[in-house]
Short mmCIF file of C-alpha atoms in Angstrom, two decimals:
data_model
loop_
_atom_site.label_atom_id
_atom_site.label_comp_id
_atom_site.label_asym_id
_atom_site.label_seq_id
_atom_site.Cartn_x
_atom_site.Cartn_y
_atom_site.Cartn_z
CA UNK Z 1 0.00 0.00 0.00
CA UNK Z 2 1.05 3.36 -0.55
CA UNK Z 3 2.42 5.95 1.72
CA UNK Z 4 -0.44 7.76 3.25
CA UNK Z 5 -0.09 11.99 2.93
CA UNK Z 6 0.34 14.19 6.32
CA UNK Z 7 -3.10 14.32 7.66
CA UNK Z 8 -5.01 11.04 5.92
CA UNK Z 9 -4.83 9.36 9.17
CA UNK Z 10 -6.11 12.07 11.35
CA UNK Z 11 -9.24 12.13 8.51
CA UNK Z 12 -9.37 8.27 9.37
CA UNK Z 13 -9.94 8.84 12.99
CA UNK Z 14 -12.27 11.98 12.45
CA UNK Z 15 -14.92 10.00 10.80
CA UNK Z 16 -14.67 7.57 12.80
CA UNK Z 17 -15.41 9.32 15.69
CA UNK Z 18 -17.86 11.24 13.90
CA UNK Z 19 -19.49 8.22 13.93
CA UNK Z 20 -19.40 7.31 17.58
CA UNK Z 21 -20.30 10.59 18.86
CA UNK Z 22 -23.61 10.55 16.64
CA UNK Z 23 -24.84 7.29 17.50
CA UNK Z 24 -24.07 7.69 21.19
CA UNK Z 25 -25.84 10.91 21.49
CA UNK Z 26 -28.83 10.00 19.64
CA UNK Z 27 -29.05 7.16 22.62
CA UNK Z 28 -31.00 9.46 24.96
CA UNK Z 29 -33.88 10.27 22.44
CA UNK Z 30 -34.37 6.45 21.74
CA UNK Z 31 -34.64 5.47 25.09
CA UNK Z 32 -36.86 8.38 26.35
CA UNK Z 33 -39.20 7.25 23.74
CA UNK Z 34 -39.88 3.47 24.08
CA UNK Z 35 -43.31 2.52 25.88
CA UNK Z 36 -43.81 1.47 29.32
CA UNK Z 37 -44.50 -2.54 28.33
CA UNK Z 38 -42.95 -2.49 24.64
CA UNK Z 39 -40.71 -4.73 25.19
CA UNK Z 40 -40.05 -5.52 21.47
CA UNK Z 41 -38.89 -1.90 20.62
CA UNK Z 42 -36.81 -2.14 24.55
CA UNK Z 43 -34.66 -5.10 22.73
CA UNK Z 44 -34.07 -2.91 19.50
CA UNK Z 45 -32.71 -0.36 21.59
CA UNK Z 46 -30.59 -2.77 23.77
CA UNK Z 47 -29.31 -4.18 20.94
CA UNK Z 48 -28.06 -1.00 19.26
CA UNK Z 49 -26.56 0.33 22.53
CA UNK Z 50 -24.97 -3.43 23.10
CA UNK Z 51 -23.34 -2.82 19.41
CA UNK Z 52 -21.95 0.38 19.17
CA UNK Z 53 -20.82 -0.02 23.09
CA UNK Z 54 -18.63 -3.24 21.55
CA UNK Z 55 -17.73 -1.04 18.48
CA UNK Z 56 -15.90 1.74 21.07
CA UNK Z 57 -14.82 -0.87 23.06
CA UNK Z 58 -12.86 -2.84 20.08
CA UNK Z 59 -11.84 0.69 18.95
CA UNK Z 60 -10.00 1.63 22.47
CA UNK Z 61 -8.66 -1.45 23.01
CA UNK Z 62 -6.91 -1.34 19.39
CA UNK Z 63 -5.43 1.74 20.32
CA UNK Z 64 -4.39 0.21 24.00
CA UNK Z 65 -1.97 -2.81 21.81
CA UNK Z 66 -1.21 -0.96 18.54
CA UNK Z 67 -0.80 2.99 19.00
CA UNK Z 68 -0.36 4.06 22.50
CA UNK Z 69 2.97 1.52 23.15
CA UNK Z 70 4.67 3.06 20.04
CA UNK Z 71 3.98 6.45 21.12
CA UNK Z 72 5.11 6.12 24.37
CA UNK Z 73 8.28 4.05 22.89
CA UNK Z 74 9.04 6.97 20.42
CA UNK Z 75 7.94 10.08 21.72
CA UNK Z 76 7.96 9.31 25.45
CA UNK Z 77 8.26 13.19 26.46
CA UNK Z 78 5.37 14.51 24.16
CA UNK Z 79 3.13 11.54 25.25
CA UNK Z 80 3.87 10.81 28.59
CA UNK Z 81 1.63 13.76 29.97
CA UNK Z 82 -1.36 12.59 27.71
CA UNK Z 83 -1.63 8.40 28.61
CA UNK Z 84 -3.11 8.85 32.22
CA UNK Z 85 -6.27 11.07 30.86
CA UNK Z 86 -6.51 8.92 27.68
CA UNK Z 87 -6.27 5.37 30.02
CA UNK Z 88 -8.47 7.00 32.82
CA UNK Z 89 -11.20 7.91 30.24
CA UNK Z 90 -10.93 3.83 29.04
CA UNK Z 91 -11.38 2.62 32.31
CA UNK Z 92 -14.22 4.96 32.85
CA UNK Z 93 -15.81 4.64 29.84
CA UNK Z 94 -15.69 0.83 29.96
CA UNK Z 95 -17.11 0.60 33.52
CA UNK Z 96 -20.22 2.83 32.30
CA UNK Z 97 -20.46 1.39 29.37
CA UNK Z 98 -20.96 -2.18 31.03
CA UNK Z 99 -23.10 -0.83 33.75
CA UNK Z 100 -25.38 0.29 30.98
CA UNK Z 101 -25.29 -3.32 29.28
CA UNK Z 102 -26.82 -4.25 32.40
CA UNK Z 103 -29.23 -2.21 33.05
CA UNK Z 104 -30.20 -2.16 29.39
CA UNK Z 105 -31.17 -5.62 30.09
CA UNK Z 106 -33.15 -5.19 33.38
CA UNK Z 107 -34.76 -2.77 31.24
CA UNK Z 108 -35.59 -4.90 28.03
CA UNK Z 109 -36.98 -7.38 30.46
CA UNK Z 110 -39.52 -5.03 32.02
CA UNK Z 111 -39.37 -1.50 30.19
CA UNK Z 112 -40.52 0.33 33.39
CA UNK Z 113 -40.55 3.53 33.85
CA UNK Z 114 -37.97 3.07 36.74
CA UNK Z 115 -35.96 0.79 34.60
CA UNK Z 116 -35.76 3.69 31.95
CA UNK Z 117 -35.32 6.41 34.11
CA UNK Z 118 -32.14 4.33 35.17
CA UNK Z 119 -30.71 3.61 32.10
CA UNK Z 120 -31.12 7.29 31.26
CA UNK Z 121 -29.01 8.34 34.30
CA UNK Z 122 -25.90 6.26 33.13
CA UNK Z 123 -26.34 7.60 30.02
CA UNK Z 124 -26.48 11.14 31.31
CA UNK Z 125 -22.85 10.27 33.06
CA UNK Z 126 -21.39 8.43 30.09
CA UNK Z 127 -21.91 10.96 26.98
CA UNK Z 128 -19.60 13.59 28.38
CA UNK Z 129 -16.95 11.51 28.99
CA UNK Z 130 -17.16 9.77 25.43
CA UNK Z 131 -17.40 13.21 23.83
CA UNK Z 132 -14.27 14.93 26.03
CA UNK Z 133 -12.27 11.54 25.51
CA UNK Z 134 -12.70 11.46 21.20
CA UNK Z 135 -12.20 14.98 21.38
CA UNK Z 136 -9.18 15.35 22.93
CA UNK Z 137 -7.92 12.56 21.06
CA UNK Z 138 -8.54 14.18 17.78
CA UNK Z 139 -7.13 17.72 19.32
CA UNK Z 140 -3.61 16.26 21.45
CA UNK Z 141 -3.27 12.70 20.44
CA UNK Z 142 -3.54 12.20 16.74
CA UNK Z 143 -0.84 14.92 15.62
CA UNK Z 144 1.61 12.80 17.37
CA UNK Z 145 -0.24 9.99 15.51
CA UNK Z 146 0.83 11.67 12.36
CA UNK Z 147 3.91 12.44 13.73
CA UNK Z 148 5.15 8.95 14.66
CA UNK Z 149 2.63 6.47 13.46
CA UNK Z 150 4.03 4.32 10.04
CA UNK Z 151 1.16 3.90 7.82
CA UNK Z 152 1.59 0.32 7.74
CA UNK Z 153 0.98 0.23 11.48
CA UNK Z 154 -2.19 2.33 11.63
CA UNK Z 155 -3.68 0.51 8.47
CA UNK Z 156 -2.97 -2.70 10.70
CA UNK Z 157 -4.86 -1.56 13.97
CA UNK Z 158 -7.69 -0.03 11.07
CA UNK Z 159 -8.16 -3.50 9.79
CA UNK Z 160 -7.74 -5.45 13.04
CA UNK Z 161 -10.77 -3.28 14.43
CA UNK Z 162 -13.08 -4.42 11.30
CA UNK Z 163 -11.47 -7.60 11.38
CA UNK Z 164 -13.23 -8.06 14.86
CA UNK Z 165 -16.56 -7.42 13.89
CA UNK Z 166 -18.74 -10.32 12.71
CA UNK Z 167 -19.04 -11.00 8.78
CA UNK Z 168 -22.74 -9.78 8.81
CA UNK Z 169 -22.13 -6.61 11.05
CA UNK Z 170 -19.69 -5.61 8.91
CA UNK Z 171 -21.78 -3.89 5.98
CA UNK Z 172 -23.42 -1.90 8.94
CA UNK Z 173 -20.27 -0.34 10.96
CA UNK Z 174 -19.07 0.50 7.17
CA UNK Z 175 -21.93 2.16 6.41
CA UNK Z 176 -22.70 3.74 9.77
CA UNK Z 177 -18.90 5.39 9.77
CA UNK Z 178 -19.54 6.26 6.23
CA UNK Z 179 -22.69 7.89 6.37
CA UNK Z 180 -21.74 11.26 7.15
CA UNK Z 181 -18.31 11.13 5.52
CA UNK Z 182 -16.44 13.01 2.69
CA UNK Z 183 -15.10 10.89 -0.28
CA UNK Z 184 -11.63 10.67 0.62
CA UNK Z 185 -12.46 8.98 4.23
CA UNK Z 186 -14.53 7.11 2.43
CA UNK Z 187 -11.58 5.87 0.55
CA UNK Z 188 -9.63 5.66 2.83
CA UNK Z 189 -11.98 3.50 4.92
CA UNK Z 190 -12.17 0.69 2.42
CA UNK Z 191 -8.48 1.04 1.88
CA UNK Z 192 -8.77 -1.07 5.83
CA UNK Z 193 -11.08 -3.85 4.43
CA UNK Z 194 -9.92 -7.20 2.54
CA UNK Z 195 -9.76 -6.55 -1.34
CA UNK Z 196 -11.61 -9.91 -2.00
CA UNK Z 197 -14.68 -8.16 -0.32
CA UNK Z 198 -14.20 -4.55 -0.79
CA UNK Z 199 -16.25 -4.08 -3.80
CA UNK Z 200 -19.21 -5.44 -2.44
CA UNK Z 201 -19.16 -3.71 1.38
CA UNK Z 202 -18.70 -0.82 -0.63
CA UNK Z 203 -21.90 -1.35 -2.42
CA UNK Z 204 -23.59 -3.13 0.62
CA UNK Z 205 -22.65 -0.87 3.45
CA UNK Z 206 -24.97 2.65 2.57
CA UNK Z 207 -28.15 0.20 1.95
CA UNK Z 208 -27.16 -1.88 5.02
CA UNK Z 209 -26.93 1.44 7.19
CA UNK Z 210 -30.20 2.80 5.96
CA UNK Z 211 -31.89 -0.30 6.27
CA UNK Z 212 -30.72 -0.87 10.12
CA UNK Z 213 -31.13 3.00 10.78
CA UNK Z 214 -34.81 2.40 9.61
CA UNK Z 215 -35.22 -0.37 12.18
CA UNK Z 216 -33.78 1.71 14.84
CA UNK Z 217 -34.62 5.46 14.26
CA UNK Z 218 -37.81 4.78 12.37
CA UNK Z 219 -35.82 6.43 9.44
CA UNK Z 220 -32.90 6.04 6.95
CA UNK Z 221 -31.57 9.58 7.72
CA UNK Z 222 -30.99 10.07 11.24
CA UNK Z 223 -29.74 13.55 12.19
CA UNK Z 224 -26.28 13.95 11.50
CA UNK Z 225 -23.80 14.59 14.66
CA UNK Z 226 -23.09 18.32 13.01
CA UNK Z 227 -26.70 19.27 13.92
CA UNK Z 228 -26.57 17.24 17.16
CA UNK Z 229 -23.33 18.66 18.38
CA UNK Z 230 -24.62 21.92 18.77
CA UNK Z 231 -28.01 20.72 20.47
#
């Protein structure tokens, strides 16, 4: 593969994250809305939250075996000041994350208003600390990614995080991260995925999106995080 250009990677990461941050903080508004009793639509909800929850948590732990020991390695002094807030907001994140697993399933079980109102309160602690986290990282973290990062080694944690996914989420997370992107992180995106099925994700992936956003948001357009961001 070719040489990336100063700033590809840092696109990479920005839709990604751009991704994230919309379906996290569209979380609220599908949980507020379920039914006391409708426990169908409570399982469509736990299951989205269950998936992008994994998705962050492959993503971070990625970044905990392929990035952050190679910064620290090569640019100890520039680095050093950042990996306690970066691992802090890991360990936080992953604690609420899995407290919300759980209590998404008390609530899918018996969608309650109590249950709800429960599951909303986790919520209400873990958005700021996923949105100050992917932040930062995009602001202090991924110059030095630039900086000291091979291409070869970033494509590698890029295709180890897809690679983890199973074959029939895969179309989805494609799409999802693409929905909202420019062409060239578009490229760049399938540039991560096996050749032998590149063509088709790339075909599959906005359908699959639309089709699960349907099932989810009761649309194939949900807001996009630049309107949410400044809700």
């Amino acid at each position: 593969m070719a040489s990336k250009a100063p700033g590809v990677m840092t696109r990479d990461m920005s839709m990604v994250h751009t991704g994230f941050l919309r379906e996290f903080f569209l979380m609220p508004e599908l949980v507020r809305t379920v039914f006391e009793g409708d426990r169908r639509r409570a399982e469509i909800v736990h299951d989205h939250v269950g998936l992008i929850s994994m998705g962050l948590h492959h993503h971070h732990h990625a970044e905990d075996l392929e990035i952050w020991p190679r910064l620290l390695e090569r640019a100890p002094e520039e680095i050093r000041p950042l990996v306690h807030g970066m691992e802090e907001h890991h360990e936080l994140i992953g604690t609420l994350t899995t407290r919300l697993i759980q209590e998404l399933a008390t609530w899918r079980a018996d969608p309650t208003l109590q249950s709800r109102t429960v599951v909303e309160g986790t919520l209400g602690e873990l958005l700021p600390v996923v949105r100050e986290h992917l932040n930062d990282e995009l602001k202090y973290v991924l110059p030095l990614i630039e900086k000291h990062i091979q291409a070869e080694e970033w494509d590698a944690m890029a295709a180890a995080n897809f690679g983890a996914l199973p074959p029939d989420l895969l179309p989805v997370a494609v799409g999802l991260f693409m929905y909202e992107a420019e062409p060239a992180q578009v490229r760049e995106l399938l540039d991560n995925i096996g050749e032998e099925v590149r063509v088709v994700i790339s075909e599959m992936a906005p359908k699959a999106y639309g089709d699960y956003a349907e099932r989810v948001y009761g649309t194939r357009t949900p807001p996009l995080w630049s309107s949410i961001a400044t809700r």
